[in-house]
Coordinates of C-alpha atoms in Angstrom, one line a residue:
M1 CA 75.8 -40.3 -37.2
K2 CA 75.4 -37.0 -38.9
N3 CA 72.0 -38.1 -40.4
R4 CA 71.0 -38.9 -36.5
G5 CA 71.7 -35.4 -35.5
F6 CA 70.2 -33.8 -38.5
L7 CA 67.0 -35.8 -37.5
L8 CA 67.1 -34.6 -34.0
L9 CA 67.6 -31.0 -35.0
I10 CA 64.4 -31.1 -37.4
L11 CA 62.6 -32.9 -34.7
V12 CA 63.3 -29.8 -32.2
L13 CA 62.1 -27.4 -34.9
I14 CA 58.9 -29.1 -35.2
L15 CA 58.0 -29.6 -31.6
Q16 CA 59.0 -26.2 -30.3
P17 CA 55.9 -24.3 -32.0
V18 CA 53.6 -27.1 -31.0
A19 CA 54.8 -26.5 -27.4
A20 CA 54.5 -22.9 -27.6
Q21 CA 50.8 -23.2 -29.1
A22 CA 50.1 -25.6 -26.0
Q23 CA 51.2 -23.3 -23.7
Q24 CA 48.9 -20.4 -25.1
E25 CA 46.0 -22.6 -25.4
D26 CA 46.2 -23.2 -21.6
F27 CA 44.8 -19.8 -21.1
K28 CA 41.1 -20.1 -20.7
P29 CA 39.3 -16.8 -20.6
E30 CA 36.5 -17.7 -18.6
D31 CA 38.4 -19.2 -15.9
M32 CA 41.5 -16.8 -15.8
T33 CA 39.7 -13.7 -15.7
T34 CA 36.5 -12.0 -14.2
F35 CA 34.3 -9.7 -16.5
I36 CA 31.4 -8.0 -14.8
I37 CA 28.7 -5.6 -16.1
Q38 CA 26.2 -3.9 -13.9
V39 CA 23.2 -1.8 -15.1
P40 CA 22.7 0.2 -13.0
H41 CA 25.8 0.2 -10.8
G42 CA 24.9 -2.2 -7.9
V43 CA 22.3 -4.3 -9.3
E44 CA 23.3 -7.7 -9.8
G45 CA 21.1 -9.2 -12.5
N46 CA 18.4 -7.4 -14.5
G47 CA 17.7 -3.7 -13.3
L48 CA 14.9 -1.3 -13.8
A49 CA 14.5 2.2 -14.6
V50 CA 12.3 4.8 -16.0
G51 CA 12.5 7.3 -18.9
N52 CA 14.4 10.5 -18.2
S53 CA 16.9 8.8 -16.1
T54 CA 20.6 9.1 -16.2
L55 CA 22.1 5.8 -15.0
S56 CA 25.8 4.6 -14.5
A57 CA 26.8 1.2 -15.7
Y58 CA 29.6 -0.6 -13.9
L59 CA 32.3 -2.5 -15.8
F60 CA 34.8 -4.6 -13.8
F61 CA 37.7 -6.6 -15.5
E62 CA 40.3 -8.8 -13.4
S63 CA 43.0 -11.0 -14.7
Y64 CA 44.2 -14.2 -12.7
Y65 CA 46.7 -14.9 -15.5
D66 CA 50.4 -14.4 -14.3
G67 CA 51.7 -12.5 -17.3
D68 CA 50.9 -9.5 -19.7
M69 CA 47.5 -9.1 -21.3
N70 CA 45.9 -6.4 -23.7
V71 CA 42.1 -5.8 -23.1
T72 CA 39.7 -3.8 -25.3
V73 CA 36.3 -3.3 -23.8
E74 CA 33.4 -2.0 -26.0
F75 CA 30.0 -1.0 -24.6
D76 CA 27.0 -1.4 -26.6
L77 CA 23.8 0.5 -25.8
P78 CA 20.1 -0.2 -27.3
K79 CA 19.3 2.4 -30.0
G80 CA 18.0 5.6 -28.6
F81 CA 20.1 5.3 -25.4
V82 CA 22.5 8.4 -25.2
L83 CA 26.1 7.3 -24.2
H84 CA 28.0 10.1 -22.6
E85 CA 31.5 9.1 -23.2
A86 CA 33.6 6.7 -25.5
S87 CA 32.2 3.2 -25.8
V88 CA 35.5 1.4 -26.2
H89 CA 38.1 1.5 -23.6
S90 CA 41.6 -0.4 -23.8
F91 CA 44.0 -1.2 -21.0
S92 CA 46.7 -3.4 -20.1
L93 CA 47.1 -5.7 -17.2
Q94 CA 50.6 -6.9 -16.3
T95 CA 50.2 -9.6 -13.7
E96 CA 48.0 -12.0 -11.5
Y97 CA 44.9 -9.9 -9.6
D98 CA 45.6 -6.9 -11.7
D99 CA 42.1 -5.1 -12.4
W100 CA 40.4 -2.4 -14.3
Y101 CA 37.1 -0.8 -13.5
R102 CA 34.8 2.1 -15.0
L103 CA 31.6 3.7 -14.3
V104 CA 30.2 4.6 -17.7
D105 CA 27.1 7.1 -17.6
F106 CA 24.4 7.0 -20.1
Y107 CA 21.0 8.7 -20.6
I108 CA 17.7 7.3 -21.3
P109 CA 15.2 9.7 -23.2
A110 CA 11.8 10.1 -21.6
D111 CA 10.0 9.0 -24.8
T112 CA 11.8 5.4 -24.5
P113 CA 9.1 2.9 -25.0
C114 CA 8.5 0.5 -22.1
G115 CA 10.1 -3.0 -22.5
I116 CA 13.3 -5.0 -21.7
Y117 CA 16.5 -4.0 -23.5
N118 CA 19.7 -6.0 -23.9
I119 CA 22.9 -4.2 -22.8
T120 CA 26.1 -6.0 -23.9
A121 CA 30.0 -5.4 -22.9
K122 CA 32.5 -7.2 -25.1
A123 CA 35.9 -7.9 -23.9
V124 CA 38.9 -8.8 -26.5
V125 CA 41.7 -10.1 -24.4
D126 CA 45.0 -10.5 -26.2
V127 CA 47.6 -12.9 -24.8
K128 CA 50.9 -13.2 -26.5
G129 CA 49.2 -12.5 -29.5
K130 CA 46.4 -14.5 -29.4
K131 CA 42.9 -12.9 -28.8
H132 CA 40.1 -14.1 -26.9
T133 CA 36.4 -12.7 -26.7
I134 CA 34.3 -12.6 -23.6
V135 CA 30.8 -11.2 -23.9
R136 CA 28.2 -10.1 -21.3
T137 CA 25.0 -9.3 -21.5
T138 CA 22.5 -8.0 -18.9
Q139 CA 18.9 -6.5 -19.4
L140 CA 17.2 -3.4 -18.4
K141 CA 13.5 -3.1 -18.1
I142 CA 12.0 0.3 -18.7
A143 CA 9.0 0.4 -16.9
S144 CA 6.2 3.2 -16.6
K145 CA 6.1 5.3 -13.6
K146 CA 2.6 3.8 -12.8
E147 CA 4.2 0.2 -12.7
V148 CA 7.1 1.0 -10.4
A149 CA 4.8 3.3 -7.9
N150 CA 2.8 -0.3 -7.7
E151 CA 5.8 -2.5 -7.3
V152 CA 7.4 -0.5 -4.4
S153 CA 5.7 0.1 -0.9
V154 CA 6.8 2.0 1.9
S155 CA 5.8 1.4 5.7
Q156 CA 5.1 4.6 8.0
P157 CA 8.3 6.1 9.5
I158 CA 9.6 4.8 13.0
V159 CA 10.4 7.9 14.8
P160 CA 12.6 7.7 16.7
S161 CA 14.4 4.6 16.2
D162 CA 17.7 2.9 17.0
E163 CA 20.6 2.7 14.4
D164 CA 19.0 -0.4 12.9
G165 CA 15.4 1.3 12.1
H166 CA 13.8 -0.6 15.0
G167 CA 11.4 1.4 17.5
D168 CA 12.8 2.9 20.8
P169 CA 10.4 2.4 23.6
S170 CA 12.3 4.6 26.0
H171 CA 10.9 7.6 23.9
P172 CA 7.5 8.6 22.9
L173 CA 6.2 7.5 19.3
N174 CA 6.6 10.5 16.5
T175 CA 8.4 12.6 18.7
L176 CA 11.8 14.3 18.5
V177 CA 13.6 15.6 21.7
V178 CA 14.9 19.1 21.2
Q179 CA 17.6 20.0 23.8
E180 CA 17.2 23.9 24.0
T181 CA 19.4 26.2 26.1
S182 CA 17.8 27.5 29.3
P183 CA 15.8 30.7 28.5
A184 CA 17.5 32.2 31.6
L185 CA 20.9 31.0 30.2
K186 CA 20.3 32.6 27.1
K187 CA 19.4 36.1 28.7
L188 CA 22.6 35.6 30.8
L189 CA 24.7 35.2 27.7
K190 CA 23.1 38.0 25.8
V191 CA 23.6 40.4 28.8
T192 CA 27.3 39.3 29.0
D193 CA 27.9 39.3 25.2
L194 CA 29.0 35.5 25.3
K195 CA 28.1 32.8 23.0
I196 CA 27.5 29.1 23.2
E197 CA 30.3 27.1 21.5
K198 CA 28.7 23.8 20.8
E199 CA 29.2 22.2 17.3
D200 CA 27.8 18.9 18.2
L201 CA 24.2 18.2 16.9
T202 CA 21.5 16.2 18.7
S203 CA 20.7 13.3 16.6
T204 CA 18.4 10.2 16.2
Y205 CA 17.2 7.8 13.8
M206 CA 13.9 6.8 12.0
G207 CA 13.2 3.4 10.6
I208 CA 11.6 2.6 7.2
K209 CA 10.5 -0.7 5.9
I210 CA 10.6 -0.8 1.9
E211 CA 9.3 -3.8 -0.1
N212 CA 9.6 -4.9 -3.7
T213 CA 6.5 -6.6 -4.9
G214 CA 7.4 -6.9 -8.4
N215 CA 9.7 -9.3 -10.5
S216 CA 12.6 -6.9 -11.2
T217 CA 15.6 -5.6 -9.0
I218 CA 14.7 -2.0 -8.1
P219 CA 17.5 0.3 -7.1
V220 CA 16.1 3.3 -5.1
I221 CA 17.2 6.3 -2.9
V222 CA 15.3 7.1 0.2
T223 CA 15.5 10.5 1.8
Y224 CA 13.2 12.8 3.7
D225 CA 12.1 16.3 4.4
I226 CA 10.7 17.7 7.6
L227 CA 8.4 20.5 6.7
D228 CA 6.5 23.3 8.7
T229 CA 2.8 22.0 8.7
K230 CA 1.6 25.9 7.9
T231 CA 3.7 27.1 5.0
G232 CA 5.0 23.6 3.6
E233 CA 8.4 25.1 3.8
H234 CA 11.5 22.9 4.6
V235 CA 12.8 23.5 8.3
K236 CA 16.4 23.9 8.0
A237 CA 16.7 23.2 11.7
F238 CA 16.4 19.6 11.5
K239 CA 18.5 19.1 8.3
P240 CA 21.3 21.7 8.9
D241 CA 24.5 22.2 7.1
I242 CA 27.1 19.5 8.9
M243 CA 30.9 20.5 8.5
G244 CA 30.0 22.8 5.6
M245 CA 27.9 20.2 3.6
N246 CA 24.4 20.0 2.9
A247 CA 22.4 17.4 5.1
D248 CA 20.9 16.0 2.0
T249 CA 24.3 14.4 1.1
L250 CA 24.2 12.5 4.6
C251 CA 20.6 11.9 5.1
Y252 CA 19.8 9.3 2.3
A253 CA 20.1 5.7 2.0
A254 CA 20.7 3.7 -1.4
V255 CA 18.9 0.4 -1.2
T256 CA 18.9 -2.4 -4.1
L257 CA 15.5 -4.2 -3.6
S258 CA 15.5 -7.8 -5.0
P259 CA 12.4 -9.0 -6.4
G260 CA 9.8 -10.0 -3.5
S261 CA 12.1 -8.5 -1.0
S262 CA 11.9 -6.1 1.9
S263 CA 14.5 -4.0 3.7
L264 CA 14.4 -2.1 7.0
I265 CA 16.7 0.9 6.8
S266 CA 17.3 3.8 9.0
L267 CA 18.0 7.5 8.4
P268 CA 19.7 10.0 10.7
I269 CA 18.0 12.8 11.8
Y270 CA 20.0 15.9 12.8
I271 CA 18.7 18.5 15.1
S272 CA 20.3 22.0 15.4
Q273 CA 20.3 24.3 18.4
D274 CA 17.8 26.7 16.5
A275 CA 15.3 24.1 16.3
M276 CA 11.9 25.0 18.0
G277 CA 9.2 22.6 19.5
G278 CA 5.9 22.2 17.9
D279 CA 4.2 20.1 15.2
Y280 CA 6.0 19.3 11.9
L281 CA 5.3 17.2 8.9
L282 CA 7.8 14.3 8.1
R283 CA 7.8 13.5 4.3
V284 CA 9.9 10.3 3.3
K285 CA 10.6 10.4 -0.5
V286 CA 11.5 7.1 -2.6
K287 CA 13.3 8.0 -6.0
L288 CA 14.4 5.6 -8.5
T289 CA 18.0 5.3 -9.0
G290 CA 19.2 7.9 -11.7
S291 CA 15.9 9.7 -11.7
D292 CA 14.7 12.7 -9.8
W293 CA 11.3 11.5 -10.0
I294 CA 9.6 10.4 -6.8
A295 CA 8.0 7.2 -7.0
I296 CA 6.6 7.2 -3.4
A297 CA 6.0 9.9 -0.8
K298 CA 4.8 9.0 2.7
N299 CA 3.7 11.8 5.0
Q300 CA 3.5 11.5 8.8
K301 CA 3.0 14.3 11.3
I302 CA 5.8 14.5 14.1
T303 CA 6.2 16.4 17.4
A304 CA 9.4 18.3 18.4
I305 CA 9.3 18.8 22.2
S306 CA 11.7 20.9 24.0
R307 CA 13.3 20.2 27.4
R308 CA 10.8 20.9 30.1
W309 CA 12.1 23.4 32.5
G310 CA 9.1 22.6 34.8
P311 CA 10.2 19.2 36.0
I312 CA 13.8 20.4 36.3
I313 CA 12.7 23.1 38.5
T314 CA 10.4 20.9 40.5
T315 CA 13.0 18.3 41.0
F316 CA 15.4 20.7 42.3
T317 CA 13.1 22.5 44.7
A318 CA 11.7 19.3 46.0
S319 CA 15.4 18.0 46.5
L320 CA 16.2 21.1 48.2
L321 CA 12.8 21.0 50.5
G322 CA 13.7 17.1 51.3
L323 CA 17.0 18.2 52.5
T324 CA 16.1 21.2 54.4
A325 CA 13.5 18.7 56.4
L326 CA 15.9 16.2 57.0
G327 CA 18.4 18.9 58.2
F328 CA 15.8 20.4 60.4
F329 CA 15.2 16.7 62.1
L330 CA 18.7 16.2 62.5
S331 CA 19.3 19.6 64.3
R332 CA 16.5 19.1 66.7
P333 CA 16.1 15.5 67.0
R334 CA 15.3 15.6 70.8
E335 CA 12.9 18.5 70.8
I336 CA 10.7 16.6 68.1
M337 CA 10.9 13.0 69.6
D338 CA 10.0 14.4 73.2
R339 CA 6.7 15.8 71.8
F340 CA 5.6 12.1 71.4
K341 CA 4.9 10.0 74.2
T342 CA 6.4 6.4 74.2
R343 CA 3.2 4.8 73.2
N344 CA 2.6 7.4 70.3
L345 CA 6.1 6.4 69.1
V346 CA 5.2 2.8 69.4
M347 CA 1.9 3.2 67.4
I348 CA 3.8 5.4 64.6
A349 CA 6.5 2.5 64.2
L350 CA 3.5 -0.1 64.1
F351 CA 1.8 1.8 61.4
G352 CA 5.0 2.3 59.4
T353 CA 5.7 -1.3 59.9
V354 CA 2.2 -2.5 58.6
S355 CA 2.6 -0.1 55.7
F356 CA 5.7 -1.6 54.6
A357 CA 4.3 -5.2 54.9
A358 CA 0.8 -4.6 53.5
I359 CA 2.0 -2.1 50.7
N360 CA 5.6 -2.2 50.1
L361 CA 6.4 -5.9 50.1
P362 CA 3.6 -6.9 47.9
M363 CA 4.1 -4.2 45.5
T364 CA 7.6 -5.3 44.8
I365 CA 6.0 -8.3 43.1
L366 CA 2.7 -6.9 42.0
W367 CA 4.4 -3.7 40.3
E368 CA 5.8 -5.6 37.5
L369 CA 3.1 -8.1 37.2
S370 CA 0.5 -5.2 36.9
H371 CA 2.5 -3.7 34.2
A372 CA 2.7 -6.8 32.4
I373 CA -1.2 -7.3 32.4
F374 CA -2.9 -4.0 32.3
G375 CA 0.1 -1.8 30.5
P376 CA -0.4 1.9 30.8
F377 CA -3.6 1.4 33.0
S378 CA -1.9 -0.4 35.7
F379 CA -2.1 2.4 38.0
L380 CA -5.6 1.6 38.3
F381 CA -4.5 -1.6 40.2
T382 CA -1.5 -0.5 42.1
G383 CA -3.3 2.5 43.3
L384 CA -5.5 0.2 45.4
F385 CA -2.3 -0.5 47.4
N386 CA -0.3 2.7 47.0
E387 CA -3.3 5.2 47.6
I388 CA -6.2 3.7 49.1
L389 CA -4.5 1.5 51.6
L390 CA -1.7 4.0 52.3
Y391 CA -3.9 6.8 53.3
M392 CA -6.5 4.4 55.4
L393 CA -3.5 4.1 57.6
I394 CA -2.2 7.6 57.4
A395 CA -5.7 9.1 58.0
S396 CA -6.5 6.6 61.0
L397 CA -2.7 7.5 62.6
V398 CA -3.9 11.1 62.4
V399 CA -7.0 10.4 64.2
L400 CA -5.1 8.7 66.8
I401 CA -2.1 11.0 67.2
P402 CA -3.2 14.5 65.9
K403 CA 0.1 16.0 66.2
P404 CA 2.5 17.8 63.8
G405 CA 5.1 15.6 62.8
V406 CA 3.1 12.4 62.9
I407 CA 3.1 11.7 59.4
S408 CA 7.1 12.6 58.8
L409 CA 7.7 10.0 61.4
F410 CA 5.5 7.5 59.8
M411 CA 7.1 8.2 56.4
M412 CA 10.7 8.1 57.8
V413 CA 9.9 4.5 59.3
R414 CA 8.6 3.3 55.8
F415 CA 11.6 4.8 54.0
L416 CA 14.1 3.0 56.6
L417 CA 12.4 -0.2 56.4
G418 CA 12.2 -0.3 52.6
G419 CA 15.9 0.6 52.5
F420 CA 17.2 -1.7 54.6
I421 CA 15.0 -4.7 53.7
T422 CA 14.5 -4.1 49.9
G423 CA 17.3 -2.0 49.1
S424 CA 15.1 1.1 48.0
F425 CA 17.7 3.8 49.5
T426 CA 17.3 5.7 46.3
P427 CA 17.0 9.4 45.8
I428 CA 13.8 9.4 44.2
T429 CA 12.4 7.5 47.2
F430 CA 13.9 10.2 49.5
I431 CA 12.4 13.0 47.4
T432 CA 9.0 11.8 46.9
L433 CA 8.4 10.7 50.6
S434 CA 10.0 13.6 52.0
V435 CA 7.9 16.0 50.0
N436 CA 4.8 14.0 50.4
A437 CA 5.3 14.2 54.3
V438 CA 6.0 18.0 54.3
I439 CA 3.1 19.0 52.0
L440 CA 0.6 16.9 54.1
E441 CA 2.1 18.2 57.4
L442 CA 1.8 21.5 55.9
L443 CA -2.0 21.5 54.8
L444 CA -3.3 19.6 57.9
Y445 CA -1.5 22.0 60.2
I446 CA -2.7 24.9 58.3
A447 CA -6.1 23.4 58.4
G448 CA -6.2 22.7 62.0
V449 CA -6.2 19.0 61.8
T450 CA -3.0 18.4 63.5
G451 CA -2.6 22.0 65.1
K452 CA -5.7 22.6 66.9
N453 CA -7.0 18.9 67.0
T454 CA -10.3 20.2 65.1
A455 CA -12.4 18.9 62.3
L456 CA -11.0 15.2 62.8
D457 CA -14.3 13.5 61.9
N458 CA -14.8 15.7 58.9
R459 CA -14.2 13.2 56.2
F460 CA -14.9 15.5 53.5
R461 CA -12.5 18.0 54.5
M462 CA -9.8 15.4 55.3
G463 CA -9.9 13.8 52.1
I464 CA -9.7 17.1 49.9
L465 CA -6.5 18.1 52.0
C466 CA -5.1 14.6 51.7
G467 CA -6.1 14.6 48.0
F468 CA -4.6 17.8 47.1
A469 CA -1.4 17.0 48.8
D470 CA -1.0 13.7 47.0
M471 CA -1.6 15.5 43.6
F472 CA 1.1 17.7 44.5
S473 CA 3.3 14.7 45.5
S474 CA 2.2 12.6 42.3
Y475 CA 3.4 15.6 40.0
V476 CA 6.7 15.8 42.0
S477 CA 7.3 12.2 41.5
F478 CA 6.7 12.3 37.9
S479 CA 9.1 15.1 37.6
V480 CA 11.7 13.4 39.4
W481 CA 11.6 10.2 37.4
M482 CA 11.7 12.3 34.1
V483 CA 14.5 14.2 35.1
L484 CA 16.9 11.8 36.9
Y485 CA 15.9 8.7 34.8
R486 CA 15.2 10.6 31.3
L487 CA 11.8 9.3 30.8
F488 CA 9.0 10.7 29.0
Y489 CA 5.3 10.4 29.9
S490 CA 2.1 11.4 27.8
D491 CA 0.2 14.2 29.1
W492 CA -2.9 12.1 29.5
Y493 CA -1.0 9.4 31.4
I494 CA 0.2 12.2 33.9
A495 CA -3.1 13.7 34.2
A496 CA -4.7 10.3 34.7
N497 CA -2.5 9.4 37.5
I498 CA -2.8 12.6 39.4
L499 CA -6.8 12.7 39.1
I500 CA -7.5 9.2 39.6
D501 CA -4.3 8.1 41.8
G502 CA -3.6 11.3 43.6
F503 CA -6.9 12.4 44.3
L504 CA -9.9 10.2 43.9
Y505 CA -8.2 6.9 45.4
T506 CA -6.6 9.2 48.1
F507 CA -9.9 10.8 49.0
I508 CA -11.5 7.2 49.2
G509 CA -8.7 5.9 51.2
T510 CA -8.7 9.1 53.5
W511 CA -12.7 8.7 53.9
F512 CA -12.2 4.8 55.2
G513 CA -9.2 5.7 57.4
I514 CA -11.1 8.2 59.6
S515 CA -13.6 5.5 60.1
L516 CA -10.9 3.2 61.1
G517 CA -8.9 5.5 63.0
N518 CA -12.1 6.3 65.1
R519 CA -12.8 2.7 66.0
L520 CA -9.0 2.1 66.6
K521 CA -9.4 5.1 69.1
K522 CA -12.2 3.4 70.9
V523 CA -10.5 0.2 71.2
A524 CA -7.4 2.1 72.8
E525 CA -9.5 4.2 75.4

């Protein structure tokens, strides 16, 4: 019996170290830890750099072991590279998911030969006295500046763009909108010794597409400058200090380009209240991470436009004029209507209905269709209805009823029919029609066409009068659209519309309208 107890004790003493060793052998370094090295930081895989660069290597170690471990990480650089701190780091991890990381800065001398260099990090993991070694190696390619410049390409900046870098079709291309304070308000504030307390900055974005055509992962930093075209100096109003920080710390993007990839990025553009309208030079700069060397610079001319006070004042005056005309009509409706015979009112209503059926209704469909087909030149097509046909009806109606107020009633019929049938009771329709009516009434009355009933057959004179009236109305219409709907039109587009649609088409319509009116007059008589 004693012999059996003695043998059992020996067996326990033999098996206990074996069990402890088996428990230690359950720790598998590759499965129970994560050890990562990135050179430079953020680059997964082989990186790229040029001489005279300062880079940061990223070391990360995480434990999945439920227990204590002591770790020693040794960072090994190629010969010639200059490490800015100690190459060996020791730390302890106490439990599962405990981790450690460090950014290790080093310098690559300018005379470093081009080539591929191996960078190694070795971690020695001590678990319960047993040491395990994990080695990670990555490659860093030292390239020449010419080689890097050939591998990275940048598209022309898209200004303005949305937050994702895509173009914004609601704003003119290569244009920044500067929201200046009214000059009159500035003078008033100066007189009263007051100041505008406005900290918010107007901002927009620019889109830039960057492409890597090489075989290495390239980390780059993209930023920009806005320069004076004459002096070449930085215009601080477009990159002002923000909350005490230099705008350069905010207006940049760090991008890691994989081999053969491209990326569309967006950069914010901040505009201070001191920014002035004019032409500027936008310079986009691409630098390799860790280096101040500019690999690519892309220049593009941009224009900063300020708030146009002309359209604002025009819209305000036109609105006031329309409301005054409406108030005048509502205050004296009987006196105005009594000046016309019943058959005159019937004829005005008939012409107004014809204009609505022949112009307004077709244009509800043709307007969008013409824009899709002709683009910015659609006004050449729509003008056939909105100007030639319309002024044929207006001129013939004036020939038939040469009295003040006939055009206003004609416009009112169009406005009411359009509002009730197509739902076009909009401020823009009211303002443009009322201004058109008032200007036409005023010019024709002053010229004696509706006042003294003279020169009704003078097509040239009537064409000139109606042409000038419609040119003014067209400018008012553009102003109202720009102010109320925040739209922007190119100067050439406005000028072409005013000259061709506003004058030429109107002149042609008036010319034929007088002939039509004379024929209708003979039929009526």
